[in-house]
CSV table of C-alpha atoms and ligand atoms in Angstrom, one decimal:
chain,number,residue,atom,x,y,z
S,1,MET,CA,-3.7,13.7,14.8
S,2,LEU,CA,-1.0,11.2,14.4
S,3,LEU,CA,-2.4,8.0,12.9
S,4,LEU,CA,0.5,5.8,12.1
S,5,LYS,CA,4.0,5.8,13.4
S,6,ALA,CA,7.0,3.6,12.7
S,7,ASP,CA,9.8,3.6,15.2
S,8,ASN,CA,13.3,2.4,14.3
S,9,ILE,CA,12.3,-0.3,11.9
S,10,THR,CA,15.0,-2.7,10.9
S,11,LYS,CA,14.3,-5.7,8.6
S,12,ARG,CA,17.0,-8.0,7.3
S,13,PHE,CA,16.8,-10.9,4.9
S,14,LYS,CA,19.3,-13.8,4.5
S,15,LEU,CA,21.3,-13.3,1.3
S,16,PHE,CA,20.0,-16.7,0.2
S,17,ASP,CA,17.9,-19.2,2.0
S,18,THR,CA,17.2,-22.4,0.2
S,19,PHE,CA,16.3,-26.0,1.2
S,20,LEU,CA,19.9,-27.1,0.9
S,21,LYS,CA,21.8,-24.0,2.0
S,22,SER,CA,21.2,-21.0,4.1
S,23,SER,CA,23.3,-17.9,4.1
S,24,LYS,CA,24.9,-16.5,7.2
S,25,GLU,CA,25.1,-13.1,5.6
S,26,TYR,CA,22.2,-10.7,5.6
S,27,ILE,CA,21.1,-7.8,3.6
S,28,TYR,CA,19.4,-5.0,5.4
S,29,ALA,CA,16.2,-4.2,3.5
S,30,LEU,CA,15.5,-1.5,6.1
S,31,ASN,CA,17.9,0.0,8.7
S,32,ASN,CA,16.5,2.0,11.5
S,33,ILE,CA,13.7,3.7,9.7
S,34,SER,CA,11.2,5.9,11.5
S,35,LEU,CA,8.3,7.9,10.1
S,36,SER,CA,5.0,9.4,11.3
S,37,LEU,CA,1.8,9.9,9.3
S,38,LYS,CA,-0.7,12.6,10.3
S,39,LYS,CA,-4.3,12.3,9.4
S,40,GLY,CA,-5.1,13.6,5.9
S,41,VAL,CA,-1.6,13.7,4.7
S,42,CYS,CA,-0.3,12.0,1.6
S,43,LEU,CA,3.2,10.7,2.3
S,44,GLY,CA,5.4,9.6,-0.7
S,45,ILE,CA,8.0,7.0,-0.3
S,46,VAL,CA,10.6,7.0,-3.1
S,47,GLY,CA,13.8,5.3,-3.9
S,48,GLU,CA,15.3,3.1,-6.6
S,49,SER,CA,14.4,-0.5,-7.0
S,50,GLY,CA,15.6,-2.5,-4.0
S,51,SER,CA,15.7,0.4,-1.6
S,52,GLY,CA,13.2,-1.2,0.8
S,53,LYS,CA,9.9,0.5,-0.2
S,54,THR,CA,7.8,-2.6,-0.5
S,55,THR,CA,9.3,-4.0,2.7
S,56,LEU,CA,8.4,-0.9,4.6
S,57,ALA,CA,4.9,-0.9,3.1
S,58,ARG,CA,4.4,-4.5,4.1
S,59,ILE,CA,5.6,-3.8,7.7
S,60,LEU,CA,3.3,-0.8,8.0
S,61,ALA,CA,0.4,-3.0,6.8
S,62,ASP,CA,1.4,-5.8,9.2
S,63,ILE,CA,1.9,-8.3,6.3
S,64,ILE,CA,5.4,-9.0,7.6
S,65,LYS,CA,7.0,-8.3,11.0
S,66,PRO,CA,10.1,-6.1,11.5
S,67,ASP,CA,13.2,-7.6,13.2
S,68,LYS,CA,13.5,-4.5,15.3
S,69,GLY,CA,11.3,-1.5,16.0
S,70,GLU,CA,7.6,-1.1,16.2
S,71,VAL,CA,4.6,0.2,14.3
S,72,ARG,CA,2.0,2.2,16.3
S,73,TYR,CA,-1.5,3.0,15.3
S,74,LYS,CA,-3.2,5.9,17.2
S,75,GLY,CA,-0.5,5.6,19.8
S,76,LEU,CA,-0.7,1.9,20.5
S,77,PRO,CA,1.5,-0.9,19.1
S,78,ILE,CA,-0.4,-2.6,16.4
S,79,SER,CA,-0.1,-5.9,18.2
S,80,ASP,CA,-2.2,-4.5,21.0
S,81,LYS,CA,-5.5,-6.4,21.2
S,82,LYS,CA,-7.4,-3.2,22.0
S,83,ILE,CA,-6.5,-1.7,18.7
S,84,TYR,CA,-5.7,-4.5,16.3
S,85,ARG,CA,-9.1,-5.0,14.8
S,86,GLU,CA,-9.6,-1.3,14.2
S,87,TYR,CA,-6.1,-1.1,12.7
S,88,ARG,CA,-6.8,-4.1,10.4
S,89,ARG,CA,-9.9,-2.5,9.1
S,90,ASN,CA,-8.5,1.0,8.8
S,91,VAL,CA,-5.1,0.3,7.1
S,92,GLN,CA,-5.4,-1.2,3.6
S,93,MET,CA,-2.9,-1.8,1.0
S,94,ILE,CA,-3.0,-1.5,-2.8
S,95,PHE,CA,-0.4,-3.8,-4.3
S,96,GLN,CA,1.8,-3.3,-7.4
S,97,ASP,CA,0.5,-6.6,-8.8
S,98,PRO,CA,-3.3,-6.4,-8.5
S,99,TYR,CA,-3.5,-10.2,-8.8
S,100,SER,CA,-1.9,-10.7,-5.4
S,101,SER,CA,-4.8,-9.1,-3.5
S,102,LEU,CA,-7.6,-10.8,-5.5
S,103,ASN,CA,-8.7,-14.4,-5.0
S,104,PRO,CA,-8.8,-15.9,-8.6
S,105,ARG,CA,-11.5,-18.4,-7.7
S,106,LEU,CA,-14.0,-15.9,-6.4
S,107,THR,CA,-16.1,-13.3,-8.3
S,108,ILE,CA,-15.5,-9.7,-7.2
S,109,HIS,CA,-18.9,-9.8,-5.4
S,110,SER,CA,-18.1,-13.0,-3.5
S,111,SER,CA,-14.6,-11.9,-2.3
S,112,PHE,CA,-15.8,-8.4,-1.3
S,113,SER,CA,-18.9,-9.9,0.5
S,114,ASP,CA,-16.6,-12.1,2.5
S,115,ILE,CA,-14.5,-9.1,3.7
S,116,LEU,CA,-17.7,-7.0,4.5
S,117,LYS,CA,-19.2,-9.9,6.4
S,118,GLU,CA,-16.2,-10.2,8.6
S,119,HIS,CA,-15.9,-6.5,9.4
S,120,ILE,CA,-19.0,-4.6,8.7
S,121,THR,CA,-22.3,-6.4,8.3
S,122,LYS,CA,-24.0,-9.6,7.3
S,123,ASP,CA,-27.0,-7.9,5.8
S,124,LYS,CA,-27.1,-8.8,2.1
S,125,THR,CA,-28.8,-5.7,0.9
S,126,LYS,CA,-26.3,-3.5,2.7
S,127,ILE,CA,-23.4,-5.5,1.4
S,128,THR,CA,-24.6,-5.2,-2.2
S,129,GLU,CA,-25.1,-1.5,-1.7
S,130,ILE,CA,-21.6,-1.0,-0.4
S,131,ILE,CA,-20.0,-3.0,-3.2
S,132,SER,CA,-21.9,-1.2,-5.9
S,133,ASN,CA,-21.0,2.2,-4.5
S,134,THR,CA,-17.3,1.2,-4.2
S,135,ILE,CA,-17.2,-0.2,-7.7
S,136,LYS,CA,-18.7,3.0,-9.2
S,137,LYS,CA,-16.3,5.1,-7.2
S,138,VAL,CA,-13.3,3.5,-8.9
S,139,GLY,CA,-14.9,4.0,-12.4
S,140,LEU,CA,-16.2,0.5,-13.1
S,141,GLU,CA,-19.6,-0.7,-14.1
S,142,GLU,CA,-21.9,-2.3,-11.6
S,143,ASP,CA,-22.2,-5.6,-13.5
S,144,HIS,CA,-18.5,-6.1,-13.4
S,145,ILE,CA,-18.9,-7.4,-9.9
S,146,HIS,CA,-20.0,-10.8,-11.2
S,147,ARG,CA,-16.8,-11.4,-13.0
S,148,TYR,CA,-13.6,-13.2,-11.9
S,149,PRO,CA,-10.3,-11.3,-11.6
S,150,HIS,CA,-8.9,-12.8,-14.8
S,151,GLN,CA,-11.8,-11.4,-16.8
S,152,PHE,CA,-10.5,-7.9,-16.5
S,153,SER,CA,-7.9,-5.9,-18.4
S,154,GLY,CA,-4.8,-4.7,-16.5
S,155,GLY,CA,-6.2,-1.2,-15.8
S,156,GLN,CA,-9.5,-2.6,-14.7
S,157,ARG,CA,-7.8,-5.1,-12.4
S,158,GLN,CA,-5.9,-2.3,-10.7
S,159,ARG,CA,-9.2,-0.5,-10.2
S,160,ILE,CA,-10.6,-3.6,-8.7
S,161,SER,CA,-7.7,-3.9,-6.3
S,162,ILE,CA,-8.2,-0.2,-5.3
S,163,ALA,CA,-11.9,-1.0,-4.7
S,164,ARG,CA,-10.7,-4.0,-2.6
S,165,ALA,CA,-8.7,-1.6,-0.5
S,166,LEU,CA,-11.6,0.9,-0.2
S,167,ILE,CA,-14.4,-1.6,0.6
S,168,LEU,CA,-14.0,-1.2,4.3
S,169,ASP,CA,-13.7,2.6,4.0
S,170,PRO,CA,-10.3,2.7,5.6
S,171,GLU,CA,-8.5,5.7,7.1
S,172,ILE,CA,-5.2,4.9,5.6
S,173,ILE,CA,-4.4,3.6,2.1
S,174,ILE,CA,-0.9,2.3,1.4
S,175,ALA,CA,-0.4,2.1,-2.4
S,176,ASP,CA,2.8,0.3,-3.5
S,177,GLU,CA,3.6,1.5,-7.0
S,178,PRO,CA,0.0,1.2,-8.1
S,179,ILE,CA,0.6,2.6,-11.5
S,180,SER,CA,3.9,1.2,-12.6
S,181,ALA,CA,2.4,-1.7,-14.5
S,182,LEU,CA,0.0,0.6,-16.4
S,183,ASP,CA,0.4,2.6,-19.6
S,184,VAL,CA,0.5,6.4,-19.4
S,185,SER,CA,-3.2,7.2,-19.8
S,186,LEU,CA,-4.4,4.5,-17.4
S,187,ALA,CA,-1.7,5.6,-14.9
S,188,ALA,CA,-3.0,9.2,-15.0
S,189,GLN,CA,-6.6,8.0,-14.3
S,190,ILE,CA,-5.5,5.9,-11.3
S,191,LEU,CA,-3.4,8.9,-10.0
S,192,ASN,CA,-6.4,11.1,-10.4
S,193,LEU,CA,-8.5,8.6,-8.4
S,194,LEU,CA,-5.9,8.7,-5.6
S,195,LYS,CA,-6.0,12.5,-5.7
S,196,ILE,CA,-9.8,12.4,-5.3
S,197,LEU,CA,-9.5,10.1,-2.3
S,198,LYS,CA,-6.9,12.4,-0.8
S,199,ASN,CA,-9.3,15.4,-1.3
S,200,GLU,CA,-12.0,13.4,0.4
S,201,GLY,CA,-9.8,13.2,3.5
S,202,LYS,CA,-8.1,9.8,3.2
S,203,THR,CA,-4.6,9.5,4.5
S,204,ILE,CA,-2.4,8.0,1.9
S,205,ILE,CA,1.1,6.5,1.6
S,206,LEU,CA,2.1,6.4,-2.0
S,207,ILE,CA,5.2,4.4,-3.1
S,208,ALA,CA,6.9,5.2,-6.3
S,209,HIS,CA,10.3,4.9,-8.0
S,210,ASP,CA,9.3,7.8,-10.3
S,211,LEU,CA,9.3,11.1,-8.5
S,212,ALA,CA,6.9,12.7,-10.9
S,213,VAL,CA,4.2,10.5,-9.4
S,214,VAL,CA,4.7,11.7,-5.9
S,215,LYS,CA,5.1,15.3,-6.9
S,216,PHE,CA,1.6,15.3,-8.3
S,217,ILE,CA,-0.1,14.2,-5.1
S,218,CYS,CA,2.1,13.9,-2.0
S,219,ASP,CA,2.5,16.5,0.8
S,220,GLU,CA,5.5,14.9,2.4
S,221,ILE,CA,8.2,12.7,0.9
S,222,ILE,CA,10.7,10.2,2.3
S,223,VAL,CA,13.6,9.1,0.2
S,224,LEU,CA,15.1,5.6,0.8
S,225,LYS,CA,18.3,4.2,-0.5
S,226,LYS,CA,19.4,0.7,0.2
S,227,GLY,CA,17.3,0.5,3.3
S,228,GLU,CA,18.5,3.9,4.7
S,229,LEU,CA,16.5,7.0,5.0
S,230,VAL,CA,18.5,9.6,3.0
S,231,GLU,CA,16.2,12.5,3.1
S,232,GLN,CA,12.7,13.6,4.1
S,233,GLY,CA,10.8,16.8,3.7
S,234,THR,CA,7.8,18.5,2.3
S,235,ASN,CA,7.0,18.2,-1.4
S,236,PHE,CA,8.3,21.7,-1.9
S,237,GLU,CA,11.5,21.1,0.0
S,238,ILE,CA,12.4,17.9,-1.8
S,239,PHE,CA,11.8,19.3,-5.3
S,240,ASN,CA,13.1,22.8,-4.8
S,241,ASN,CA,15.9,22.2,-2.4
S,242,PRO,CA,17.0,18.5,-2.4
S,243,LYS,CA,19.9,18.0,-0.1
S,244,SER,CA,21.4,14.7,-1.2
S,245,GLN,CA,22.9,13.9,-4.6
S,246,TYR,CA,20.8,10.7,-4.6
S,247,THR,CA,17.6,12.7,-4.5
S,248,LYS,CA,18.8,15.0,-7.2
S,249,ASN,CA,19.6,12.0,-9.4
S,250,LEU,CA,16.1,10.6,-8.8
S,251,ILE,CA,14.6,14.0,-9.8
S,252,ASN,CA,16.7,14.2,-12.9
S,253,ALA,CA,15.8,10.6,-13.9
S,254,SER,CA,12.1,11.5,-13.5
S,255,LEU,CA,12.5,14.7,-15.6
S,256,MET,CA,14.2,12.7,-18.4
S,257,LYS,CA,11.3,10.3,-18.4
S,258,GLU,CA,8.8,13.1,-18.7
S,259,GLU,CA,10.7,14.4,-21.7
S,260,ARG,CA,10.6,10.9,-23.4
S,261,VAL,CA,6.9,10.7,-22.8
S,262,ALA,CA,6.4,14.2,-24.3
S,263,PHE,CA,8.6,13.2,-27.2
S,264,SER,CA,6.7,10.0,-28.0
S,265,SER,CA,3.2,11.5,-27.8
P,1,ADP,N1,11.4,-12.0,1.1
P,1,ADP,C1,12.6,-11.6,0.8
P,1,ADP,N2,13.7,-12.4,0.9
P,1,ADP,C2,14.9,-12.0,0.7
P,1,ADP,N3,15.2,-10.7,0.3
P,1,ADP,C3,14.2,-9.9,0.2
P,1,ADP,C4,12.9,-10.2,0.4
P,1,ADP,N4,12.1,-9.1,0.3
P,1,ADP,C5,12.9,-8.1,-0.1
P,1,ADP,N5,14.2,-8.6,-0.1
P,1,ADP,C6,15.4,-7.7,-0.4
P,1,ADP,O1,15.3,-6.5,0.3
P,1,ADP,C7,15.7,-5.4,-0.4
P,1,ADP,C8,14.5,-4.4,-0.5
P,1,ADP,O2,13.5,-5.0,-1.3
P,1,ADP,P1,12.1,-4.2,-1.5
P,1,ADP,O3,11.6,-3.8,-0.2
P,1,ADP,O4,11.3,-5.1,-2.4
P,1,ADP,O5,12.6,-2.9,-2.4
P,1,ADP,P2,11.8,-2.0,-3.4
P,1,ADP,O6,10.3,-2.2,-3.1
P,1,ADP,O7,12.2,-0.6,-3.0
P,1,ADP,O8,12.2,-2.3,-4.7
P,1,ADP,C9,16.1,-5.9,-1.8
P,1,ADP,O9,17.5,-6.1,-1.8
P,1,ADP,C10,15.4,-7.3,-1.9
P,1,ADP,O10,16.1,-8.2,-2.7
P,2,MG,MG1,8.8,-2.6,-4.4
């Protein structure tokens, strides 16, 4: 079943746009990008920095609107009133910077309660049960939920932001470079967690600039370069028979990084 579809997405930004001066020139963060996401699939989106990955993720999660094109969820445009609430609940994003998804003034319990009250239930016992199950699932202790976001280490905070994305039990998780701020062993733990979620049937979009990350977990891969889609294929096709030189370069860069890690450990 097709869950999410993006048709001919274009998004441009003004080159500069300040209080005093606004550019007449644009850069195209995304130029005519289409993709479809089937249930249970893990789709990797790769490309070097500035290739449009975050912009695409934010459009798929309806955080920003495209200039052209449309995102569809279960066949309907996401703006459609019939589907919007279901879409909001079922498509959740994990951000590269976990701080951005957590309210610094609320404990984890309070912020998660607010989300659950809006979408699932007002029953306090049920809410506490869902929160504690989700917290355990991401490998944190139950009493952590009474802390504030700043009282966690970087790795714990990324787990909290994953819990934040999981709390409504969404169908689709969009993870924007969820491990790039973490050291190697923490990164491996978070990747393993994503793999478990995938094995449980979640549909995942995983964004990475390092191809080793998507190789480990993704079924299909899309390669972006400066807002253009340069290549797409299955994991096997991309790694065994990359067509564009750009993809080959990304693969080589990733291999070199693996060697450096092996060297240093
Ligand atoms: N809010 C914004 N205003 C202006 N330019 C932006 C904005 N967001 C992204 N861009 C530009 O769009 C391009 C793609 O950015 P982004 O989607 O963040 O790429 P990636 O996540 O692949 O590094 C970059 O050139 C970036 O500078
Ligand atoms: Mg990005």
